[in-house]
PDB file of C-alpha atoms and ligand atoms in Angstrom:
ATOM      1  CA  MET A   1     -18.811-156.350   8.944  1.00  0.00           C
ATOM      2  CA  ASN A   2     -20.948-156.030  12.473  1.00  0.00           C
ATOM      3  CA  THR A   3     -23.046-158.878  13.832  1.00  0.00           C
ATOM      4  CA  ILE A   4     -25.491-157.890  15.795  1.00  0.00           C
ATOM      5  CA  SER A   5     -28.388-160.211  17.523  1.00  0.00           C
ATOM      6  CA  ARG A   6     -31.752-159.790  16.160  1.00  0.00           C
ATOM      7  CA  ARG A   7     -33.534-162.089  18.451  1.00  0.00           C
ATOM      8  CA  GLN A   8     -35.135-159.277  19.495  1.00  0.00           C
ATOM      9  CA  PHE A   9     -36.594-157.797  17.348  1.00  0.00           C
ATOM     10  CA  VAL A  10     -37.917-161.646  16.377  1.00  0.00           C
ATOM     11  CA  LYS A  11     -39.219-161.982  19.719  1.00  0.00           C
ATOM     12  CA  GLY A  12     -40.779-158.489  19.455  1.00  0.00           C
ATOM     13  CA  SER A  13     -42.242-158.677  16.390  1.00  0.00           C
ATOM     14  CA  SER A  14     -44.336-162.273  16.827  1.00  0.00           C
ATOM     15  CA  LEU A  15     -45.869-160.542  20.532  1.00  0.00           C
ATOM     16  CA  LEU A  16     -46.826-157.291  18.205  1.00  0.00           C
ATOM     17  CA  ALA A  17     -48.212-160.089  15.246  1.00  0.00           C
ATOM     18  CA  THR A  18     -50.290-161.591  18.517  1.00  0.00           C
ATOM     19  CA  ALA A  19     -51.713-158.155  19.644  1.00  0.00           C
ATOM     20  CA  LEU A  20     -53.020-157.198  15.932  1.00  0.00           C
ATOM     21  CA  THR A  21     -54.802-160.503  15.477  1.00  0.00           C
ATOM     22  CA  LEU A  22     -56.263-159.923  18.877  1.00  0.00           C
ATOM     23  CA  THR A  23     -57.414-156.270  18.236  1.00  0.00           C
ATOM     24  CA  ALA A  24     -58.566-157.905  14.712  1.00  0.00           C
ATOM     25  CA  CYS A  25     -60.800-160.177  16.442  1.00  0.00           C
ATOM     26  CA  GLY A  26     -62.277-158.133  18.263  1.00  0.00           C
ATOM     27  CA  GLY A  27     -61.250-159.931  21.715  1.00  0.00           C
ATOM     28  CA  GLY A  28     -62.942-162.923  20.850  1.00  0.00           C
ATOM     29  CA  ALA A  29     -61.135-166.492  21.357  1.00  0.00           C
ATOM     30  CA  PRO A  30     -57.637-165.813  23.747  1.00  0.00           C
ATOM     31  CA  ALA A  31     -54.957-165.918  20.741  1.00  0.00           C
ATOM     32  CA  ALA A  32     -52.343-169.280  20.868  1.00  0.00           C
ATOM     33  CA  GLU A  33     -49.382-169.426  21.978  1.00  0.00           C
ATOM     34  CA  ALA A  34     -46.673-167.433  19.982  1.00  0.00           C
ATOM     35  CA  PRO A  35     -45.531-170.450  17.979  1.00  0.00           C
ATOM     36  CA  ALA A  36     -41.840-170.942  18.526  1.00  0.00           C
ATOM     37  CA  ASP A  37     -38.660-169.076  16.174  1.00  0.00           C
ATOM     38  CA  ASP A  38     -38.754-171.203  13.571  1.00  0.00           C
ATOM     39  CA  ALA A  39     -35.066-172.303  12.989  1.00  0.00           C
ATOM     40  CA  ALA A  40     -34.097-169.495  10.497  1.00  0.00           C
ATOM     41  CA  ALA A  41     -35.161-166.893  12.807  1.00  0.00           C
ATOM     42  CA  ASP A  42     -33.417-168.222  15.234  1.00  0.00           C
ATOM     43  CA  ALA A  43     -30.229-167.512  13.672  1.00  0.00           C
ATOM     44  CA  SER A  44     -30.164-164.470  15.570  1.00  0.00           C
ATOM     45  CA  SER A  45     -27.858-162.664  14.341  1.00  0.00           C
ATOM     46  CA  TYR A  46     -27.000-161.411  10.503  1.00  0.00           C
ATOM     47  CA  THR A  47     -23.913-159.250   9.266  1.00  0.00           C
ATOM     48  CA  LEU A  48     -24.350-155.695   7.141  1.00  0.00           C
ATOM     49  CA  VAL A  49     -21.648-154.495   5.139  1.00  0.00           C
ATOM     50  CA  ASN A  50     -22.560-150.921   7.416  1.00  0.00           C
ATOM     51  CA  GLU A  51     -23.598-150.978  10.918  1.00  0.00           C
ATOM     52  CA  GLY A  52     -26.753-149.772  11.731  1.00  0.00           C
ATOM     53  CA  LYS A  53     -27.756-149.536   7.688  1.00  0.00           C
ATOM     54  CA  LEU A  54     -29.585-151.516   5.684  1.00  0.00           C
ATOM     55  CA  THR A  55     -27.556-151.330   2.679  1.00  0.00           C
ATOM     56  CA  CYS A  56     -29.384-151.795  -1.148  1.00  0.00           C
ATOM     57  CA  ILE A  57     -28.757-152.043  -4.875  1.00  0.00           C
ATOM     58  CA  SER A  58     -30.847-152.113  -7.570  1.00  0.00           C
ATOM     59  CA  ASN A  59     -30.931-150.888 -11.111  1.00  0.00           C
ATOM     60  CA  LEU A  60     -33.406-147.132 -11.020  1.00  0.00           C
ATOM     61  CA  TYR A  61     -34.905-146.872 -14.419  1.00  0.00           C
ATOM     62  CA  PHE A  62     -37.822-149.418 -13.138  1.00  0.00           C
ATOM     63  CA  PRO A  63     -40.763-147.113 -12.806  1.00  0.00           C
ATOM     64  CA  PRO A  64     -43.059-147.158 -10.831  1.00  0.00           C
ATOM     65  CA  PHE A  65     -41.063-149.459  -8.523  1.00  0.00           C
ATOM     66  CA  GLU A  66     -37.468-147.750  -8.568  1.00  0.00           C
ATOM     67  CA  SER A  67     -36.554-144.729 -10.602  1.00  0.00           C
ATOM     68  CA  MET A  68     -34.123-141.285  -9.940  1.00  0.00           C
ATOM     69  CA  ASP A  69     -36.405-138.315  -9.499  1.00  0.00           C
ATOM     70  CA  GLU A  70     -35.865-136.232 -11.939  1.00  0.00           C
ATOM     71  CA  LYS A  71     -34.625-133.260  -9.787  1.00  0.00           C
ATOM     72  CA  THR A  72     -32.849-134.237  -6.596  1.00  0.00           C
ATOM     73  CA  GLY A  73     -31.417-137.268  -8.025  1.00  0.00           C
ATOM     74  CA  GLU A  74     -33.361-139.302  -5.477  1.00  0.00           C
ATOM     75  CA  PRO A  75     -34.565-142.964  -6.008  1.00  0.00           C
ATOM     76  CA  VAL A  76     -38.536-143.153  -5.898  1.00  0.00           C
ATOM     77  CA  GLY A  77     -40.786-145.475  -5.992  1.00  0.00           C
ATOM     78  CA  PHE A  78     -42.716-148.227  -4.531  1.00  0.00           C
ATOM     79  CA  ASP A  79     -39.501-150.801  -4.050  1.00  0.00           C
ATOM     80  CA  ILE A  80     -38.012-147.180  -2.552  1.00  0.00           C
ATOM     81  CA  ASP A  81     -40.716-146.680   0.337  1.00  0.00           C
ATOM     82  CA  MET A  82     -41.274-150.517   1.190  1.00  0.00           C
ATOM     83  CA  SER A  83     -37.516-150.879   1.953  1.00  0.00           C
ATOM     84  CA  LYS A  84     -38.138-148.111   3.740  1.00  0.00           C
ATOM     85  CA  SER A  85     -40.737-149.529   6.520  1.00  0.00           C
ATOM     86  CA  LEU A  86     -38.370-152.474   5.771  1.00  0.00           C
ATOM     87  CA  ALA A  87     -35.573-151.116   7.277  1.00  0.00           C
ATOM     88  CA  GLU A  88     -37.544-149.087   9.995  1.00  0.00           C
ATOM     89  CA  HIS A  89     -39.431-152.764  10.524  1.00  0.00           C
ATOM     90  CA  LEU A  90     -35.694-154.158  10.794  1.00  0.00           C
ATOM     91  CA  GLY A  91     -34.787-150.913  13.241  1.00  0.00           C
ATOM     92  CA  LEU A  92     -31.987-150.071  10.648  1.00  0.00           C
ATOM     93  CA  GLU A  93     -31.448-146.730   8.286  1.00  0.00           C
ATOM     94  CA  ILE A  94     -31.847-147.335   4.681  1.00  0.00           C
ATOM     95  CA  ASN A  95     -28.516-146.775   2.407  1.00  0.00           C
ATOM     96  CA  TRP A  96     -29.229-146.597  -1.475  1.00  0.00           C
ATOM     97  CA  LEU A  97     -25.978-146.757  -3.736  1.00  0.00           C
ATOM     98  CA  PRO A  98     -25.989-145.858  -7.338  1.00  0.00           C
ATOM     99  CA  SER A  99     -28.130-147.512 -10.033  1.00  0.00           C
ATOM    100  CA  GLN A 100     -26.316-150.452 -11.548  1.00  0.00           C
ATOM    101  CA  ALA A 101     -26.793-152.685 -14.260  1.00  0.00           C
ATOM    102  CA  PHE A 102     -29.844-154.696 -13.643  1.00  0.00           C
ATOM    103  CA  ASP A 103     -27.993-158.120 -14.749  1.00  0.00           C
ATOM    104  CA  SER A 104     -24.896-157.371 -12.399  1.00  0.00           C
ATOM    105  CA  LEU A 105     -27.038-156.929  -9.037  1.00  0.00           C
ATOM    106  CA  VAL A 106     -27.122-160.908  -8.416  1.00  0.00           C
ATOM    107  CA  PRO A 107     -23.496-161.555  -8.442  1.00  0.00           C
ATOM    108  CA  THR A 108     -22.969-157.786  -6.501  1.00  0.00           C
ATOM    109  CA  ILE A 109     -24.887-159.340  -3.754  1.00  0.00           C
ATOM    110  CA  LYS A 110     -23.634-163.005  -4.478  1.00  0.00           C
ATOM    111  CA  ALA A 111     -20.217-161.788  -4.029  1.00  0.00           C
ATOM    112  CA  GLY A 112     -20.820-159.733  -0.827  1.00  0.00           C
ATOM    113  CA  GLY A 113     -19.213-156.739   0.902  1.00  0.00           C
ATOM    114  CA  THR A 114     -20.811-153.977  -1.442  1.00  0.00           C
ATOM    115  CA  ALA A 115     -24.324-153.729  -0.456  1.00  0.00           C
ATOM    116  CA  ASP A 116     -26.647-156.132   1.951  1.00  0.00           C
ATOM    117  CA  VAL A 117     -29.821-156.659  -0.425  1.00  0.00           C
ATOM    118  CA  ALA A 118     -31.228-156.067  -3.885  1.00  0.00           C
ATOM    119  CA  ILE A 119     -34.442-154.634  -3.927  1.00  0.00           C
ATOM    120  CA  ALA A 120     -34.973-153.714  -7.734  1.00  0.00           C
ATOM    121  CA  GLY A 121     -38.444-155.552  -8.932  1.00  0.00           C
ATOM    122  CA  MET A 122     -36.429-158.964  -8.905  1.00  0.00           C
ATOM    123  CA  THR A 123     -38.679-161.879 -10.059  1.00  0.00           C
ATOM    124  CA  ILE A 124     -37.808-164.559  -7.828  1.00  0.00           C
ATOM    125  CA  THR A 125     -36.590-167.349 -10.231  1.00  0.00           C
ATOM    126  CA  ASP A 126     -34.959-170.654  -9.900  1.00  0.00           C
ATOM    127  CA  ALA A 127     -31.630-169.615 -11.547  1.00  0.00           C
ATOM    128  CA  ARG A 128     -31.080-166.701  -9.131  1.00  0.00           C
ATOM    129  CA  LYS A 129     -32.344-168.491  -6.250  1.00  0.00           C
ATOM    130  CA  ALA A 130     -29.117-171.524  -6.861  1.00  0.00           C
ATOM    131  CA  GLU A 131     -27.044-168.010  -6.702  1.00  0.00           C
ATOM    132  CA  VAL A 132     -28.863-165.473  -3.835  1.00  0.00           C
ATOM    133  CA  ASP A 133     -31.481-166.241  -1.081  1.00  0.00           C
ATOM    134  CA  MET A 134     -34.981-164.614  -2.399  1.00  0.00           C
ATOM    135  CA  SER A 135     -36.918-162.767   0.321  1.00  0.00           C
ATOM    136  CA  ASP A 136     -40.506-164.458   0.635  1.00  0.00           C
ATOM    137  CA  PRO A 137     -42.302-162.677  -2.831  1.00  0.00           C
ATOM    138  CA  TYR A 138     -43.926-159.099  -1.918  1.00  0.00           C
ATOM    139  CA  VAL A 139     -45.329-158.505  -5.393  1.00  0.00           C
ATOM    140  CA  ASP A 140     -46.936-160.475  -8.009  1.00  0.00           C
ATOM    141  CA  SER A 141     -46.399-159.247 -11.827  1.00  0.00           C
ATOM    142  CA  ASN A 142     -46.661-160.536 -15.210  1.00  0.00           C
ATOM    143  CA  GLN A 143     -44.515-159.632 -19.125  1.00  0.00           C
ATOM    144  CA  SER A 144     -46.554-157.818 -21.831  1.00  0.00           C
ATOM    145  CA  LEU A 145     -45.574-156.910 -24.985  1.00  0.00           C
ATOM    146  CA  VAL A 146     -45.984-153.443 -26.017  1.00  0.00           C
ATOM    147  CA  THR A 147     -45.417-151.228 -29.602  1.00  0.00           C
ATOM    148  CA  LYS A 148     -46.279-148.291 -30.519  1.00  0.00           C
ATOM    149  CA  THR A 149     -49.859-146.745 -30.954  1.00  0.00           C
ATOM    150  CA  GLY A 150     -51.111-147.499 -34.342  1.00  0.00           C
ATOM    151  CA  SER A 151     -49.176-150.302 -35.166  1.00  0.00           C
ATOM    152  CA  GLU A 152     -50.456-153.383 -36.304  1.00  0.00           C
ATOM    153  CA  ASP A 153     -48.069-155.872 -35.261  1.00  0.00           C
ATOM    154  CA  THR A 154     -49.171-158.755 -33.104  1.00  0.00           C
ATOM    155  CA  LEU A 155     -47.186-161.540 -31.429  1.00  0.00           C
ATOM    156  CA  GLU A 156     -46.935-163.593 -34.881  1.00  0.00           C
ATOM    157  CA  THR A 157     -45.805-160.810 -36.981  1.00  0.00           C
ATOM    158  CA  LEU A 158     -43.266-160.071 -34.009  1.00  0.00           C
ATOM    159  CA  ASN A 159     -41.820-162.884 -34.812  1.00  0.00           C
ATOM    160  CA  ALA A 160     -39.884-162.652 -37.762  1.00  0.00           C
ATOM    161  CA  ALA A 161     -36.014-161.312 -37.830  1.00  0.00           C
ATOM    162  CA  GLU A 162     -36.385-157.906 -39.951  1.00  0.00           C
ATOM    163  CA  LYS A 163     -38.302-157.194 -36.546  1.00  0.00           C
ATOM    164  CA  LYS A 164     -36.398-155.717 -33.197  1.00  0.00           C
ATOM    165  CA  ILE A 165     -37.290-156.532 -30.461  1.00  0.00           C
ATOM    166  CA  ALA A 166     -36.288-154.734 -27.440  1.00  0.00           C
ATOM    167  CA  VAL A 167     -35.348-155.818 -23.574  1.00  0.00           C
ATOM    168  CA  GLN A 168     -33.947-155.014 -20.790  1.00  0.00           C
ATOM    169  CA  ALA A 169     -30.998-157.650 -20.242  1.00  0.00           C
ATOM    170  CA  GLY A 170     -30.704-160.537 -17.991  1.00  0.00           C
ATOM    171  CA  THR A 171     -34.365-159.807 -17.108  1.00  0.00           C
ATOM    172  CA  THR A 172     -37.469-162.414 -16.838  1.00  0.00           C
ATOM    173  CA  GLY A 173     -38.595-159.851 -20.224  1.00  0.00           C
ATOM    174  CA  ALA A 174     -35.203-161.525 -22.294  1.00  0.00           C
ATOM    175  CA  ASP A 175     -36.182-164.662 -21.400  1.00  0.00           C
ATOM    176  CA  TRP A 176     -39.702-164.648 -22.374  1.00  0.00           C
ATOM    177  CA  ALA A 177     -38.516-162.872 -25.499  1.00  0.00           C
ATOM    178  CA  ALA A 178     -36.142-165.459 -26.417  1.00  0.00           C
ATOM    179  CA  GLU A 179     -38.463-167.940 -25.651  1.00  0.00           C
ATOM    180  CA  ASN A 180     -41.399-167.063 -27.277  1.00  0.00           C
ATOM    181  CA  LEU A 181     -40.239-164.342 -29.974  1.00  0.00           C
ATOM    182  CA  PRO A 182     -37.248-167.089 -31.508  1.00  0.00           C
ATOM    183  CA  GLU A 183     -37.191-165.420 -35.083  1.00  0.00           C
ATOM    184  CA  ALA A 184     -37.564-161.789 -33.967  1.00  0.00           C
ATOM    185  CA  THR A 185     -33.980-159.652 -33.250  1.00  0.00           C
ATOM    186  CA  ILE A 186     -33.695-159.413 -29.373  1.00  0.00           C
ATOM    187  CA  VAL A 187     -31.736-156.154 -28.554  1.00  0.00           C
ATOM    188  CA  PRO A 188     -30.423-156.475 -24.765  1.00  0.00           C
ATOM    189  CA  LEU A 189     -30.554-152.773 -23.474  1.00  0.00           C
ATOM    190  CA  ASP A 190     -29.340-151.153 -20.206  1.00  0.00           C
ATOM    191  CA  ASP A 191     -32.661-149.742 -19.045  1.00  0.00           C
ATOM    192  CA  ILE A 192     -36.177-149.954 -20.267  1.00  0.00           C
ATOM    193  CA  ILE A 193     -36.817-146.331 -20.679  1.00  0.00           C
ATOM    194  CA  SER A 194     -34.102-146.630 -23.539  1.00  0.00           C
ATOM    195  CA  ALA A 195     -36.715-149.467 -24.939  1.00  0.00           C
ATOM    196  CA  MET A 196     -39.675-147.465 -24.674  1.00  0.00           C
ATOM    197  CA  ASN A 197     -38.119-144.516 -26.353  1.00  0.00           C
ATOM    198  CA  GLY A 198     -37.279-146.731 -28.585  1.00  0.00           C
ATOM    199  CA  VAL A 199     -39.734-147.959 -29.486  1.00  0.00           C
ATOM    200  CA  LEU A 200     -41.635-144.165 -29.637  1.00  0.00           C
ATOM    201  CA  THR A 201     -38.646-143.104 -32.770  1.00  0.00           C
ATOM    202  CA  GLY A 202     -38.859-146.108 -33.957  1.00  0.00           C
ATOM    203  CA  SER A 203     -36.279-148.095 -33.384  1.00  0.00           C
ATOM    204  CA  TYR A 204     -37.170-150.977 -32.585  1.00  0.00           C
ATOM    205  CA  ASP A 205     -40.787-152.732 -33.644  1.00  0.00           C
ATOM    206  CA  GLY A 206     -41.953-153.474 -29.463  1.00  0.00           C
ATOM    207  CA  LEU A 207     -40.920-154.583 -26.576  1.00  0.00           C
ATOM    208  CA  VAL A 208     -41.067-156.854 -23.759  1.00  0.00           C
ATOM    209  CA  THR A 209     -41.013-156.172 -19.980  1.00  0.00           C
ATOM    210  CA  ASP A 210     -43.037-156.239 -16.888  1.00  0.00           C
ATOM    211  CA  LEU A 211     -46.899-155.590 -16.803  1.00  0.00           C
ATOM    212  CA  PRO A 212     -46.983-152.861 -13.911  1.00  0.00           C
ATOM    213  CA  VAL A 213     -44.529-151.051 -15.463  1.00  0.00           C
ATOM    214  CA  SER A 214     -44.811-151.032 -19.220  1.00  0.00           C
ATOM    215  CA  ALA A 215     -48.956-149.755 -17.943  1.00  0.00           C
ATOM    216  CA  TYR A 216     -47.580-147.356 -14.890  1.00  0.00           C
ATOM    217  CA  GLN A 217     -45.478-146.018 -18.204  1.00  0.00           C
ATOM    218  CA  ILE A 218     -48.254-145.621 -20.701  1.00  0.00           C
ATOM    219  CA  LYS A 219     -50.655-144.394 -18.600  1.00  0.00           C
ATOM    220  CA  ASN A 220     -48.336-141.639 -16.865  1.00  0.00           C
ATOM    221  CA  SER A 221     -45.826-140.495 -19.798  1.00  0.00           C
ATOM    222  CA  PHE A 222     -45.526-142.890 -22.872  1.00  0.00           C
ATOM    223  CA  THR A 223     -49.405-142.334 -24.087  1.00  0.00           C
ATOM    224  CA  GLU A 224     -47.892-142.929 -27.683  1.00  0.00           C
ATOM    225  CA  LEU A 225     -47.362-146.905 -26.492  1.00  0.00           C
ATOM    226  CA  GLN A 226     -49.887-149.479 -26.269  1.00  0.00           C
ATOM    227  CA  ILE A 227     -50.065-153.299 -24.998  1.00  0.00           C
ATOM    228  CA  ILE A 228     -50.564-155.962 -27.166  1.00  0.00           C
ATOM    229  CA  GLU A 229     -50.282-158.421 -25.132  1.00  0.00           C
ATOM    230  CA  GLU A 230     -50.370-159.457 -21.633  1.00  0.00           C
ATOM    231  CA  ILE A 231     -49.067-162.671 -20.450  1.00  0.00           C
ATOM    232  CA  PRO A 232     -49.718-164.120 -17.240  1.00  0.00           C
ATOM    233  CA  THR A 233     -46.098-165.396 -16.594  1.00  0.00           C
ATOM    234  CA  GLY A 234     -47.577-165.394 -12.732  1.00  0.00           C
ATOM    235  CA  GLU A 235     -43.548-164.008 -11.738  1.00  0.00           C
ATOM    236  CA  GLN A 236     -43.559-163.079  -8.252  1.00  0.00           C
ATOM    237  CA  TYR A 237     -40.883-160.273  -6.698  1.00  0.00           C
ATOM    238  CA  GLY A 238     -38.731-160.959  -3.704  1.00  0.00           C
ATOM    239  CA  ILE A 239     -35.191-159.169  -2.466  1.00  0.00           C
ATOM    240  CA  ALA A 240     -32.051-160.892  -3.310  1.00  0.00           C
ATOM    241  CA  ILE A 241     -29.922-161.537  -0.051  1.00  0.00           C
ATOM    242  CA  SER A 242     -25.989-163.451   0.241  1.00  0.00           C
ATOM    243  CA  LYS A 243     -26.487-167.160   0.622  1.00  0.00           C
ATOM    244  CA  ASP A 244     -23.796-166.238   3.392  1.00  0.00           C
ATOM    245  CA  ASN A 245     -26.268-164.267   5.768  1.00  0.00           C
ATOM    246  CA  PRO A 246     -29.561-166.657   6.257  1.00  0.00           C
ATOM    247  CA  GLY A 247     -30.261-164.090   9.175  1.00  0.00           C
ATOM    248  CA  LEU A 248     -30.826-161.265   7.382  1.00  0.00           C
ATOM    249  CA  THR A 249     -33.503-162.904   5.080  1.00  0.00           C
ATOM    250  CA  ALA A 250     -35.743-164.397   7.878  1.00  0.00           C
ATOM    251  CA  ALA A 251     -35.327-161.238   9.143  1.00  0.00           C
ATOM    252  CA  ILE A 252     -36.995-159.212   6.105  1.00  0.00           C
ATOM    253  CA  ASN A 253     -39.184-162.552   5.909  1.00  0.00           C
ATOM    254  CA  GLU A 254     -40.406-161.707   9.345  1.00  0.00           C
ATOM    255  CA  ALA A 255     -40.687-157.717   8.864  1.00  0.00           C
ATOM    256  CA  LEU A 256     -42.207-158.477   4.789  1.00  0.00           C
ATOM    257  CA  ALA A 257     -45.106-160.314   6.842  1.00  0.00           C
ATOM    258  CA  ALA A 258     -45.400-158.120   9.692  1.00  0.00           C
ATOM    259  CA  MET A 259     -45.834-155.090   7.372  1.00  0.00           C
ATOM    260  CA  VAL A 260     -48.527-156.787   5.386  1.00  0.00           C
ATOM    261  CA  ASP A 261     -50.141-157.412   8.701  1.00  0.00           C
ATOM    262  CA  ASP A 262     -49.633-154.062  10.201  1.00  0.00           C
ATOM    263  CA  GLY A 263     -51.270-152.638   6.536  1.00  0.00           C
ATOM    264  CA  SER A 264     -48.047-151.299   5.606  1.00  0.00           C
ATOM    265  CA  MET A 265     -47.330-152.898   2.317  1.00  0.00           C
ATOM    266  CA  ALA A 266     -51.673-152.210   1.427  1.00  0.00           C
ATOM    267  CA  GLN A 267     -50.578-148.349   2.375  1.00  0.00           C
ATOM    268  CA  ILE A 268     -47.458-148.843  -0.496  1.00  0.00           C
ATOM    269  CA  GLN A 269     -49.660-150.103  -2.894  1.00  0.00           C
ATOM    270  CA  THR A 270     -52.207-147.858  -2.677  1.00  0.00           C
ATOM    271  CA  THR A 271     -49.998-144.777  -2.802  1.00  0.00           C
ATOM    272  CA  TRP A 272     -48.236-146.564  -6.289  1.00  0.00           C
ATOM    273  CA  PHE A 273     -50.859-147.874  -7.492  1.00  0.00           C
ATOM    274  CA  GLY A 274     -54.096-146.101  -6.653  1.00  0.00           C
ATOM    275  CA  SER A 275     -55.029-149.478  -4.528  1.00  0.00           C
ATOM    276  CA  GLU A 276     -53.416-152.995  -3.134  1.00  0.00           C
ATOM    277  CA  LEU A 277     -51.617-155.104  -5.809  1.00  0.00           C
TER     278      LEU A 277
HETATM  279  N1  LIG B 301     -38.422-158.544 -12.582  1.00  0.00           N
HETATM  280  C1  LIG B 301     -37.834-158.568 -13.664  1.00  0.00           C
HETATM  281  C2  LIG B 301     -37.053-159.527 -13.667  1.00  0.00           C
HETATM  282  O1  LIG B 301     -36.669-159.991 -11.885  1.00  0.00           O
HETATM  283  C3  LIG B 301     -37.044-157.081 -14.190  1.00  0.00           C
HETATM  284  C4  LIG B 301     -37.035-155.953 -13.397  1.00  0.00           C
HETATM  285  C5  LIG B 301     -36.174-154.998 -13.891  1.00  0.00           C
HETATM  286  N2  LIG B 301     -35.902-154.250 -12.218  1.00  0.00           N
HETATM  287  C6  LIG B 301     -34.877-153.186 -12.471  1.00  0.00           C
HETATM  288  N3  LIG B 301     -35.120-152.514 -11.071  1.00  0.00           N
HETATM  289  N4  LIG B 301     -34.597-152.553 -13.379  1.00  0.00           N
HETATM  290  O2  LIG B 301     -35.910-160.181 -14.146  1.00  0.00           O
END
């Protein structure tokens, strides 16, 4: 483990933010003094599993946030581009570990020693915040209920014991299904792509997953699936960080804010979603 001073970075980034504000205002009133670093940002240090690198874990079956490039096997997606920019803002290299089960990400971060962060389209929830720190939100999301094109099932008819609803284990979609389709047979799977294939082939009657993922997949590959309910859960994605590393959470929040200010977040959103989210 290495301890790196982040004081320089924090100071530098508030100066940069001030400069951007000035530019944006077209040189009107002088910018206010940069505020004193808050308590968290002033922690001035954080630890990293590997020196000079932000080591990341995810579940790489969640396009367009994260998936594996078919040819290279390398991770690709919104979260991957976002993490690259995040690492650049932190002055670090990025290091992605192999995909792992979604419900193992929070325990891995909590245990420490393997990865610094989990970046996985992960909704900020109270249950997760009890285990790990979650960064400030970087994407808004909702849930969706999906069936095969031509299916006449509705939210009501799917709520029956003979109906099988696929979900990704340990996700907020799984929680929503358990709560709102209490009569249905909920089938937790390792990944939502298997769920989509299973709905196509008739193994499952429907699935529940994050709306940006179902919408993207239906548009680009699973054209024989349809969204029958958009469910406004009002979720927000954040980055999971160990509670033992509050300086890293502070530095990541600074970097996320800088990415909004300097337009890199908007650019990455446009790349993957065609517009800012
Ligand atoms: N947003 C949902 C959750 O936090 C699903 C995330 C799934 N992410 C993934 N990389 N498979 O529970």
